[in-house]
Short mmCIF file of C-alpha atoms and ligand atoms in Angstrom, two decimals:
data_model
loop_
_atom_site.label_atom_id
_atom_site.label_comp_id
_atom_site.label_asym_id
_atom_site.label_seq_id
_atom_site.Cartn_x
_atom_site.Cartn_y
_atom_site.Cartn_z
CA MET M 1 -23.50 -19.54 36.08
CA ASN M 2 -21.50 -17.20 33.89
CA ASP M 3 -20.06 -14.34 35.96
CA LYS M 4 -18.83 -12.60 32.84
CA ALA M 5 -22.40 -12.00 31.71
CA PHE M 6 -22.83 -9.63 34.67
CA GLU M 7 -21.28 -6.41 35.85
CA SER M 8 -21.44 -4.92 39.30
CA VAL M 9 -22.28 -1.32 40.14
CA ILE M 10 -20.99 0.25 43.33
CA GLY M 11 -21.52 3.60 45.07
CA LEU M 12 -19.88 4.53 48.38
CA GLU M 13 -21.05 6.69 51.24
CA VAL M 14 -18.04 7.69 53.33
CA HIS M 15 -18.12 9.32 56.74
CA ALA M 16 -14.96 11.13 57.73
CA GLN M 17 -14.40 12.30 61.27
CA LEU M 18 -12.98 15.81 61.07
CA GLN M 19 -9.84 16.56 63.06
CA THR M 20 -11.04 19.62 64.95
CA GLN M 21 -10.22 20.32 68.61
CA SER M 22 -13.85 20.86 69.53
CA LYS M 23 -17.20 19.37 68.54
CA ILE M 24 -19.42 20.63 65.73
CA PHE M 25 -22.07 22.48 67.77
CA CYS M 26 -20.45 23.04 71.20
CA GLY M 27 -17.04 23.71 72.73
CA CYS M 28 -16.46 20.20 74.13
CA SER M 29 -13.21 18.43 73.27
CA THR M 30 -13.19 15.78 70.56
CA ARG M 31 -10.31 13.92 72.24
CA PHE M 32 -10.59 10.15 72.02
CA GLY M 33 -9.98 7.62 74.80
CA ASP M 34 -10.77 9.72 77.87
CA GLN M 35 -13.07 8.84 80.79
CA PRO M 36 -16.61 8.19 79.46
CA ASN M 37 -18.84 11.28 79.41
CA SER M 38 -15.98 13.58 80.43
CA HIS M 39 -16.36 15.67 77.25
CA THR M 40 -20.00 16.60 77.47
CA CYS M 41 -22.13 19.70 78.07
CA PRO M 42 -25.85 20.51 77.94
CA VAL M 43 -25.66 20.93 74.13
CA CYS M 44 -24.17 17.53 73.26
CA LEU M 45 -26.16 15.86 76.07
CA GLY M 46 -29.30 17.05 74.28
CA MET M 47 -30.74 19.07 77.17
CA PRO M 48 -33.86 21.10 76.37
CA GLY M 49 -33.50 24.84 75.97
CA VAL M 50 -29.92 24.91 74.69
CA LEU M 51 -28.81 26.15 71.28
CA PRO M 52 -26.17 24.72 68.93
CA VAL M 53 -23.48 27.01 67.45
CA ILE M 54 -21.66 25.91 64.30
CA ASN M 55 -17.87 25.39 64.55
CA ARG M 56 -16.19 27.56 61.91
CA LYS M 57 -13.27 25.14 61.51
CA VAL M 58 -15.64 22.30 60.59
CA VAL M 59 -17.08 24.35 57.75
CA GLU M 60 -13.59 25.36 56.65
CA PHE M 61 -12.49 21.69 56.47
CA ALA M 62 -15.60 20.73 54.49
CA ILE M 63 -15.09 23.59 52.00
CA MET M 64 -11.43 22.62 51.52
CA THR M 65 -12.45 19.01 50.89
CA SER M 66 -15.13 20.07 48.41
CA LEU M 67 -12.57 22.17 46.54
CA ALA M 68 -10.06 19.31 46.52
CA LEU M 69 -12.79 17.03 45.12
CA HIS M 70 -13.47 19.54 42.32
CA CYS M 71 -17.07 20.15 43.38
CA GLU M 72 -18.71 22.27 40.70
CA GLU M 73 -21.08 23.80 43.16
CA ILE M 74 -20.46 25.04 46.69
CA PRO M 75 -23.77 26.87 47.13
CA PRO M 76 -23.58 30.22 48.95
CA ARG M 77 -26.36 28.95 51.20
CA SER M 78 -26.83 25.49 52.67
CA VAL M 79 -29.23 24.29 55.33
CA PHE M 80 -28.96 21.97 58.33
CA ALA M 81 -31.77 19.49 58.85
CA ARG M 82 -33.06 17.26 61.62
CA LYS M 83 -32.92 13.56 60.97
CA ASN M 84 -35.24 11.99 63.51
CA TYR M 85 -34.79 8.52 64.93
CA PHE M 86 -34.68 6.83 68.31
CA TYR M 87 -31.59 5.17 69.66
CA PRO M 88 -30.10 5.27 73.17
CA ASP M 89 -26.83 6.81 71.95
CA LEU M 90 -28.71 9.79 70.48
CA PRO M 91 -29.96 11.87 73.42
CA LYS M 92 -31.81 14.51 71.39
CA GLY M 93 -33.81 11.93 69.43
CA TYR M 94 -32.50 13.51 66.22
CA GLN M 95 -29.19 14.00 64.48
CA ILE M 96 -28.37 17.39 62.98
CA SER M 97 -27.35 16.72 59.37
CA GLN M 98 -27.82 18.27 55.94
CA TYR M 99 -30.41 16.94 53.54
CA GLU M 100 -31.91 18.87 50.63
CA SER M 101 -29.29 21.64 50.61
CA PRO M 102 -25.87 20.08 51.21
CA LEU M 103 -22.60 21.98 51.48
CA ALA M 104 -21.28 20.94 48.05
CA LEU M 105 -22.37 19.08 44.89
CA ARG M 106 -21.02 17.37 41.77
CA GLY M 107 -17.35 16.63 42.36
CA SER M 108 -15.00 13.93 41.13
CA LEU M 109 -12.04 11.82 42.09
CA GLU M 110 -9.69 9.96 39.75
CA ILE M 111 -8.73 6.32 40.16
CA PRO M 112 -6.21 4.24 38.17
CA ALA M 113 -7.59 2.61 35.03
CA GLY M 114 -4.84 0.36 33.74
CA GLY M 115 -1.40 1.47 32.56
CA ASN M 116 -0.99 5.21 33.02
CA GLY M 117 -4.70 5.85 32.60
CA LEU M 118 -7.05 7.43 35.12
CA ARG M 119 -10.84 7.25 35.39
CA LYS M 120 -13.11 9.90 36.92
CA ILE M 121 -15.55 8.77 39.59
CA GLY M 122 -18.39 11.20 40.22
CA ILE M 123 -19.08 12.60 43.66
CA THR M 124 -22.71 13.38 44.28
CA ARG M 125 -22.46 15.51 47.41
CA VAL M 126 -20.49 16.53 50.47
CA HIS M 127 -22.39 17.38 53.62
CA LEU M 128 -21.86 17.92 57.35
CA GLU M 129 -23.43 16.21 60.32
CA GLU M 130 -22.81 15.30 63.95
CA ASP M 131 -21.76 11.89 65.24
CA ALA M 132 -23.83 9.97 67.80
CA GLY M 133 -22.54 8.58 71.11
CA LYS M 134 -21.48 5.02 71.77
CA LEU M 135 -23.10 2.12 73.59
CA VAL M 136 -20.78 0.07 75.79
CA HIS M 137 -22.08 -3.37 76.67
CA GLY M 138 -21.14 -4.53 80.16
CA GLU M 139 -19.03 -7.58 80.91
CA GLY M 140 -18.53 -9.72 84.03
CA ALA M 141 -20.54 -8.32 86.93
CA ASP M 142 -22.03 -5.77 84.50
CA SER M 143 -23.08 -8.29 81.88
CA GLY M 144 -26.65 -7.71 80.83
CA SER M 145 -26.26 -3.95 81.30
CA SER M 146 -25.41 -1.40 78.67
CA PHE M 147 -23.82 1.99 79.20
CA VAL M 148 -23.89 5.17 77.15
CA ASP M 149 -20.73 7.17 76.49
CA LEU M 150 -21.50 10.55 74.93
CA ASN M 151 -17.91 11.74 74.38
CA ARG M 152 -18.38 11.09 70.67
CA ALA M 153 -21.83 12.73 70.49
CA GLY M 154 -21.42 15.90 68.44
CA VAL M 155 -18.02 15.05 66.97
CA PRO M 156 -18.01 16.50 63.45
CA LEU M 157 -18.55 14.16 60.50
CA MET M 158 -18.33 14.94 56.83
CA GLU M 159 -20.23 12.62 54.50
CA ILE M 160 -18.99 12.15 50.94
CA VAL M 161 -21.36 10.29 48.62
CA SER M 162 -20.17 8.88 45.30
CA GLU M 163 -22.14 8.30 42.13
CA PRO M 164 -22.72 4.61 41.27
CA ASP M 165 -19.66 4.82 38.99
CA LEU M 166 -17.45 2.11 40.49
CA ARG M 167 -17.47 -1.27 38.74
CA THR M 168 -15.34 -3.67 40.80
CA PRO M 169 -14.38 -4.20 44.46
CA GLU M 170 -10.79 -3.22 43.54
CA GLU M 171 -12.01 0.08 42.11
CA ALA M 172 -13.96 0.70 45.31
CA GLY M 173 -10.75 0.03 47.29
CA ASP M 174 -8.76 2.39 45.05
CA TYR M 175 -11.39 5.10 45.40
CA LEU M 176 -11.41 4.77 49.19
CA ARG M 177 -7.62 4.77 49.55
CA ARG M 178 -7.34 7.81 47.31
CA LEU M 179 -10.08 9.64 49.15
CA ALA M 180 -8.38 8.85 52.46
CA ALA M 181 -5.06 10.16 51.11
CA ILE M 182 -6.66 13.43 49.99
CA LEU M 183 -8.22 13.94 53.43
CA VAL M 184 -4.88 13.25 55.13
CA TYR M 185 -2.98 15.64 52.82
CA LEU M 186 -5.59 18.32 53.57
CA GLY M 187 -5.13 17.66 57.29
CA VAL M 188 -8.89 17.32 57.82
CA CYS M 189 -9.10 13.63 58.84
CA ASP M 190 -6.55 11.00 59.88
CA GLY M 191 -8.03 8.54 57.34
CA LYS M 192 -7.86 5.49 59.61
CA MET M 193 -10.61 2.98 58.86
CA GLU M 194 -9.36 0.60 61.55
CA GLU M 195 -9.98 3.26 64.22
CA GLY M 196 -13.34 4.37 62.84
CA SER M 197 -12.28 7.87 61.86
CA LEU M 198 -13.13 6.89 58.29
CA ARG M 199 -16.26 4.74 57.79
CA CYS M 200 -17.76 3.41 54.62
CA ASP M 201 -21.20 2.15 53.62
CA ALA M 202 -20.95 0.33 50.30
CA ASN M 203 -24.00 0.14 48.01
CA VAL M 204 -23.88 -2.57 45.37
CA SER M 205 -26.06 -4.06 42.65
CA VAL M 206 -25.51 -6.26 39.61
CA ARG M 207 -26.91 -6.17 36.10
CA ARG M 208 -26.40 -8.02 32.83
CA ARG M 209 -23.63 -6.50 30.77
CA GLY M 210 -24.99 -4.01 28.28
CA GLU M 211 -27.96 -3.06 30.44
CA THR M 212 -28.12 0.60 31.46
CA ALA M 213 -30.80 0.54 34.16
CA LEU M 214 -29.53 0.01 37.72
CA GLY M 215 -30.32 -3.22 39.54
CA VAL M 216 -31.74 -3.46 43.06
CA LYS M 217 -28.96 -2.60 45.53
CA THR M 218 -27.98 -3.79 48.95
CA GLU M 219 -26.01 -1.69 51.42
CA LEU M 220 -23.02 -3.16 53.27
CA LYS M 221 -21.98 -1.78 56.64
CA ASN M 222 -19.47 -2.50 59.36
CA MET M 223 -16.28 -2.90 57.32
CA ASN M 224 -13.37 -1.58 59.31
CA SER M 225 -10.54 -1.78 56.81
CA PHE M 226 -9.94 -1.03 53.14
CA LYS M 227 -9.31 -4.72 52.53
CA ASN M 228 -12.60 -5.68 54.18
CA VAL M 229 -14.56 -3.33 51.93
CA GLU M 230 -13.13 -5.15 48.92
CA LYS M 231 -13.74 -8.60 50.42
CA ALA M 232 -17.31 -7.83 51.49
CA LEU M 233 -18.17 -6.42 48.07
CA ALA M 234 -16.70 -9.45 46.26
CA LYS M 235 -18.76 -11.80 48.43
CA GLU M 236 -21.95 -9.80 48.00
CA ILE M 237 -21.51 -9.54 44.22
CA GLN M 238 -21.17 -13.33 44.03
CA ARG M 239 -24.31 -13.78 46.09
CA GLN M 240 -26.33 -11.38 43.93
CA ILE M 241 -25.13 -12.94 40.66
CA ALA M 242 -26.07 -16.39 41.95
CA LEU M 243 -29.57 -15.14 42.86
CA VAL M 244 -30.21 -13.42 39.56
CA SER M 245 -28.82 -16.36 37.57
CA GLU M 246 -31.38 -18.59 39.25
CA GLY M 247 -34.12 -16.20 38.23
CA LYS M 248 -34.58 -14.94 41.79
CA LYS M 249 -34.69 -11.31 42.89
CA VAL M 250 -32.27 -9.30 45.02
CA VAL M 251 -34.07 -7.78 48.00
CA GLN M 252 -33.12 -4.22 48.93
CA GLU M 253 -31.68 -4.48 52.44
CA THR M 254 -28.79 -3.54 54.69
CA LEU M 255 -26.18 -6.21 55.36
CA LEU M 256 -23.51 -6.34 58.04
CA TRP M 257 -20.05 -7.70 57.23
CA ASP M 258 -18.79 -10.33 59.64
CA PRO M 259 -15.00 -10.11 59.25
CA ASP M 260 -14.26 -13.28 61.22
CA ASN M 261 -16.41 -15.56 59.07
CA GLU M 262 -16.12 -13.41 55.93
CA VAL M 263 -19.85 -13.39 55.25
CA THR M 264 -22.53 -10.70 55.05
CA LEU M 265 -25.52 -11.02 57.37
CA PRO M 266 -28.88 -9.25 57.15
CA MET M 267 -29.37 -6.56 59.76
CA ARG M 268 -31.76 -7.68 62.48
CA GLY M 269 -35.50 -7.00 62.15
CA LYS M 270 -36.72 -3.66 60.93
CA GLU M 271 -33.91 -1.57 62.37
CA GLU M 272 -33.32 -0.04 58.99
CA ALA M 273 -36.90 0.65 58.06
CA HIS M 274 -36.58 4.31 58.99
CA ASP M 275 -38.74 7.23 58.25
CA TYR M 276 -36.46 10.04 59.31
CA ARG M 277 -39.04 12.83 58.96
CA TYR M 278 -36.38 15.33 57.91
CA PHE M 279 -37.13 19.03 58.38
CA PRO M 280 -34.94 22.16 58.47
CA GLU M 281 -33.18 22.60 61.82
CA PRO M 282 -34.97 25.55 63.43
CA ASP M 283 -32.16 26.20 65.95
CA LEU M 284 -29.55 27.00 63.30
CA LEU M 285 -29.55 29.72 60.67
CA PRO M 286 -28.86 28.65 57.09
CA LEU M 287 -25.12 28.40 56.50
CA VAL M 288 -24.09 31.34 54.32
CA LEU M 289 -20.63 31.16 52.75
CA GLU M 290 -19.01 34.33 51.55
CA ASN M 291 -17.23 33.89 48.27
CA SER M 292 -14.14 35.69 49.58
CA TRP M 293 -13.80 33.02 52.29
CA VAL M 294 -14.01 30.20 49.75
CA GLU M 295 -11.38 31.97 47.61
CA GLU M 296 -9.13 32.36 50.65
CA LEU M 297 -9.43 28.64 51.42
CA LYS M 298 -8.59 27.75 47.83
CA LYS M 299 -5.15 29.25 48.45
CA LYS M 300 -4.68 27.11 51.56
CA ILE M 301 -5.00 23.81 49.68
CA PRO M 302 -1.64 22.04 49.71
CA GLU M 303 -0.17 19.90 46.94
CA LEU M 304 -2.53 16.90 46.75
CA PRO M 305 -1.51 13.26 46.13
CA GLN M 306 -2.44 13.30 42.44
CA GLU M 307 -0.47 16.49 41.75
CA LYS M 308 2.45 15.18 43.74
CA ALA M 309 2.52 11.90 41.79
CA ASP M 310 2.32 13.85 38.52
CA ARG M 311 5.27 15.98 39.63
CA PHE M 312 7.33 12.92 40.57
CA VAL M 313 6.72 11.46 37.10
CA ARG M 314 7.21 14.72 35.19
CA ASP M 315 10.07 16.39 37.06
CA LEU M 316 11.89 13.48 38.70
CA GLY M 317 11.47 10.83 36.00
CA LEU M 318 9.87 8.21 38.27
CA THR M 319 7.54 5.56 36.89
CA ARG M 320 3.83 6.13 37.49
CA TYR M 321 3.80 3.02 39.67
CA ASP M 322 6.62 4.19 41.96
CA ALA M 323 5.14 7.68 42.15
CA GLU M 324 1.79 6.25 43.27
CA VAL M 325 3.45 4.05 45.89
CA LEU M 326 5.31 7.06 47.29
CA VAL M 327 2.34 9.42 47.53
CA ALA M 328 -0.01 6.90 49.17
CA ALA M 329 1.34 7.87 52.61
CA LYS M 330 2.00 11.58 53.01
CA PRO M 331 4.86 11.26 55.54
CA VAL M 332 6.66 8.90 53.15
CA SER M 333 6.31 11.20 50.14
CA ASP M 334 7.51 14.18 52.23
CA PHE M 335 10.48 12.13 53.42
CA PHE M 336 11.27 11.16 49.81
CA ASP M 337 11.08 14.81 48.69
CA GLU M 338 13.47 15.89 51.45
CA THR M 339 15.94 13.07 50.79
CA VAL M 340 16.08 13.92 47.08
CA LYS M 341 16.97 17.51 48.00
CA ILE M 342 20.04 16.20 49.84
CA HIS M 343 20.88 13.34 47.48
CA PRO M 344 19.65 14.45 44.05
CA GLU M 345 19.31 11.04 42.42
CA PRO M 346 15.51 10.57 42.46
CA LYS M 347 15.42 7.10 40.94
CA LYS M 348 17.97 5.74 43.36
CA VAL M 349 16.29 7.35 46.35
CA SER M 350 12.92 6.07 45.14
CA ASN M 351 14.27 2.51 44.97
CA TRP M 352 15.43 2.74 48.56
CA VAL M 353 12.24 4.35 49.81
CA THR M 354 9.72 2.15 47.95
CA GLY M 355 11.75 -0.96 48.86
CA GLU M 356 13.45 -1.51 52.18
CA PHE M 357 12.37 1.78 53.74
CA LEU M 358 8.63 1.19 53.22
CA ARG M 359 8.91 -2.33 54.59
CA ILE M 360 10.46 -1.01 57.81
CA TYR M 361 8.10 1.99 57.93
CA TRP M 362 5.01 -0.24 57.97
CA ALA M 363 6.61 -2.85 60.25
CA GLU M 364 7.19 -0.01 62.73
CA GLY M 365 3.53 0.98 62.57
CA GLY M 366 3.47 3.75 59.93
CA GLY M 367 2.67 7.27 61.16
CA PRO M 368 5.32 9.99 61.17
CA VAL M 369 8.69 8.91 59.75
CA LYS M 370 11.11 8.19 62.61
CA MET M 371 14.30 8.94 60.70
CA THR M 372 15.93 12.00 59.19
CA PRO M 373 16.34 12.35 55.40
CA GLN M 374 20.02 13.11 56.11
CA ASN M 375 20.50 9.64 57.55
CA LEU M 376 19.02 7.87 54.53
CA ALA M 377 21.13 10.06 52.22
CA ARG M 378 24.25 9.03 54.18
CA ILE M 379 23.44 5.34 53.81
CA ILE M 380 22.86 5.64 50.06
CA LYS M 381 26.16 7.50 49.74
CA MET M 382 28.11 4.85 51.69
CA VAL M 383 26.68 2.11 49.44
CA ASP M 384 27.43 4.11 46.28
CA GLU M 385 31.00 4.70 47.36
CA GLY M 386 31.48 1.02 48.13
CA LYS M 387 32.06 1.65 51.84
CA ILE M 388 29.32 -0.84 52.68
CA SER M 389 27.50 -3.44 50.59
CA GLY M 390 23.87 -2.99 49.59
CA LEU M 391 22.93 -5.77 51.99
CA VAL M 392 24.65 -4.08 54.92
CA GLY M 393 23.04 -0.81 53.79
CA LYS M 394 19.60 -2.35 54.39
CA LYS M 395 20.62 -3.57 57.81
CA VAL M 396 21.98 -0.15 58.76
CA LEU M 397 18.76 1.46 57.50
CA GLU M 398 16.69 -0.75 59.77
CA GLU M 399 18.83 0.00 62.83
CA SER M 400 19.04 3.67 62.14
CA TYR M 401 15.25 3.78 61.68
CA LYS M 402 14.64 1.98 64.96
CA ASN M 403 17.09 3.80 67.22
CA GLY M 404 17.78 7.05 65.35
CA GLN M 405 21.52 6.38 65.35
CA ASP M 406 23.96 7.94 62.92
CA PRO M 407 24.52 5.38 60.10
CA GLU M 408 28.29 6.01 60.00
CA LYS M 409 28.48 5.28 63.69
CA ILE M 410 26.56 2.01 63.28
CA VAL M 411 28.96 0.92 60.53
CA GLN M 412 31.99 1.88 62.60
CA GLU M 413 30.89 0.39 65.91
CA GLN M 414 29.78 -2.89 64.40
CA GLY M 415 32.67 -3.16 61.95
CA LEU M 416 30.37 -3.37 58.94
CA SER M 417 32.66 -1.74 56.39
CA GLN M 418 32.83 -3.58 53.11
CA VAL M 419 35.83 -5.88 52.78
CA SER M 420 37.68 -5.92 49.44
CA ASP M 421 41.07 -6.96 50.73
CA GLU M 422 42.27 -10.29 49.31
CA SER M 423 43.96 -11.43 52.51
CA ALA M 424 40.74 -10.89 54.48
CA LEU M 425 38.53 -12.67 51.94
CA ILE M 426 40.61 -15.60 50.82
CA GLY M 427 39.97 -17.66 53.97
CA ILE M 428 36.19 -17.52 53.52
CA ILE M 429 36.49 -18.16 49.77
CA ASP M 430 38.52 -21.32 50.35
CA GLU M 431 36.02 -22.52 52.94
CA VAL M 432 33.13 -22.07 50.48
CA ILE M 433 35.09 -23.90 47.76
CA LYS M 434 35.66 -26.77 50.15
CA ASP M 435 32.00 -26.90 51.30
CA SER M 436 30.48 -26.82 47.80
CA PRO M 437 32.38 -29.40 45.72
CA LYS M 438 29.45 -30.13 43.38
CA GLU M 439 28.83 -26.50 42.53
CA VAL M 440 32.55 -25.92 42.04
CA GLU M 441 32.71 -28.84 39.59
CA ARG M 442 29.78 -27.53 37.59
CA PHE M 443 31.29 -24.06 37.46
CA LYS M 444 34.62 -25.46 36.30
CA SER M 445 32.87 -27.42 33.55
CA GLY M 446 31.36 -24.23 32.15
CA GLU M 447 28.16 -23.43 34.07
CA GLU M 448 28.85 -19.72 34.47
CA LYS M 449 25.75 -19.07 36.59
CA LEU M 450 27.23 -21.07 39.47
CA LEU M 451 29.56 -18.14 40.11
CA GLN M 452 26.57 -16.25 41.46
CA PHE M 453 25.74 -19.07 43.84
CA LEU M 454 29.32 -19.30 45.14
CA THR M 455 29.54 -15.52 45.54
CA GLY M 456 26.28 -15.65 47.46
CA GLN M 457 27.73 -18.23 49.84
CA VAL M 458 30.75 -16.02 50.50
CA MET M 459 28.47 -13.02 51.07
CA LYS M 460 26.46 -15.00 53.59
CA LYS M 461 29.54 -16.22 55.47
CA SER M 462 30.94 -12.68 55.59
CA LYS M 463 27.59 -11.46 56.96
CA GLY M 464 27.17 -9.24 53.92
CA LYS M 465 30.43 -7.42 54.41
CA ALA M 466 32.38 -8.82 51.47
CA ASN M 467 32.57 -6.76 48.30
CA PRO M 468 30.66 -9.01 45.85
CA LYS M 469 32.52 -7.77 42.79
CA ARG M 470 35.87 -8.51 44.37
CA VAL M 471 34.63 -11.91 45.60
CA GLY M 472 33.66 -12.84 42.04
CA GLU M 473 37.11 -11.94 40.74
CA LEU M 474 38.89 -13.87 43.49
CA LEU M 475 36.66 -16.95 43.02
CA LYS M 476 37.42 -16.99 39.30
CA SER M 477 41.16 -16.75 39.74
CA ARG M 478 41.07 -19.34 42.55
CA LEU M 479 39.19 -21.79 40.32
CA GLY M 480 41.47 -21.14 37.38
CA LYS M 481 38.94 -19.33 35.20
P1 ADP V 513 -30.34 5.72 49.66
O1 ADP V 513 -31.46 6.69 49.59
O2 ADP V 513 -30.77 4.30 49.75
O3 ADP V 513 -29.29 6.09 50.66
P2 ADP V 513 -29.01 7.00 47.48
O4 ADP V 513 -29.68 7.19 46.17
O5 ADP V 513 -28.89 8.17 48.37
O6 ADP V 513 -29.66 5.78 48.21
O7 ADP V 513 -27.56 6.44 47.17
C1 ADP V 513 -26.70 6.05 48.19
C2 ADP V 513 -25.47 5.48 47.54
O8 ADP V 513 -25.80 4.32 46.80
C3 ADP V 513 -24.77 6.39 46.55
O9 ADP V 513 -23.38 6.27 46.71
C4 ADP V 513 -25.20 5.87 45.20
O10 ADP V 513 -24.19 6.07 44.23
C5 ADP V 513 -25.35 4.38 45.47
N1 ADP V 513 -26.36 3.72 44.65
C6 ADP V 513 -27.61 4.14 44.39
N2 ADP V 513 -28.27 3.24 43.63
C7 ADP V 513 -27.42 2.21 43.40
C8 ADP V 513 -27.51 0.96 42.70
N3 ADP V 513 -28.62 0.57 42.09
N4 ADP V 513 -26.42 0.16 42.71
C9 ADP V 513 -25.30 0.51 43.34
N5 ADP V 513 -25.16 1.67 44.01
C10 ADP V 513 -26.20 2.51 44.06
MG1 MG V 514 -27.82 5.23 52.20
ZN1 ZN V 515 -20.72 19.57 74.41
#
């Protein structure tokens, strides 16, 4: 089998849970994690005789997203539709969605394409719909029973459908991460795949290179992380190429990703063989958007990740790579911006933030930055002025991040100031010389690079407090060089 003879074609359908206080068609709270069925009313319980009312904020969020995704068309009139199917978590027996007349059409999103290049991925449509409830399967004494929690029923979802423009699992991952970042910058969704507030169905097919017609696709569901989307796609592409290479045919079907065994499994039975019998929702008027409102919302769009990265490259002289790393998480890029205002050396600040800072940030769970820009600026200054070594600087950063303490105070209380004084260093230097006779010999006989090793040993023994430059000088003079 020759994989190179084939290319894969991928299109993503993304559902984003919108961060509104109340549901899409009633006033119930969207809050997560409360007592089951505590956020319900006759509307989201699907009682007969009630009428849905559209949440203005939901429409506002969807318009802002459509603008941010450069949608060429946000029609002045869109229509809600009933999508009919039976499932116990859907009390009405239909989901209110949009079908033939979605909220927005023909947008795009740029992904990296090698070097400094970017490639445009088409966006087919953006539309609104309501979420369904959740089934909870009983355990212990309740095993065998299932329960319905309707807190999530009616939570607003925005669906963003891409064109089949993506060509590799990595591109699909890039597209998803970038889309998530845009939604987070806009403040419309928290972008967390792990928590289900961002969900992705991945459609994939393969074809021989050079062919233009699309192959038969399968649809992958149930991937709850960016990494899993990439893994599931890679596995499925392999499977399809193997089939086609053997002269067999890919069957159009929906597959579920099993993250524990890293395989895709066909969905049971005919669950997916739906005929949704869509028709316009008679309980809601068509959604009419006044142009003045759309124009007003245009002004509310903040600086988006792409623009921010461009600014970092253009105005602050960062590399494209560093700029992209910084803008991936909004709180981090904001923190970087603020720190540069206080300590106007962008490249230096970027090195600190993309290095040690990011490591600690993610180790501490991400989210809002738990440190002030002033404190990072103080640490960088102390290192620059030689008051502490770079190594100690990293340690102070970690402590200051974890407990919010003033970096100068940490240095003072723990006696971390850099030591350059000969009398304080000479003891450690002599110890290292005594403990490393082989390395000392090699250095003496001309192997210059051993100086680095010996300096490193002194740094370790001094717990990072020794001034490395001074240690190097003292080592040389001690060893008669
Ligand atoms: P369906 O009606 O099965 O939902 P759509 O035409 O609405 O299919 O497309 C759903 C998603 O699948 C879109 O993101 C689209 O880009 C993608 N897609 C459609 N056809 C293919 C194909 N042959 N290979 C890969 N992706 C595809
Ligand atoms: Mg589909
Ligand atoms: Zn309700």
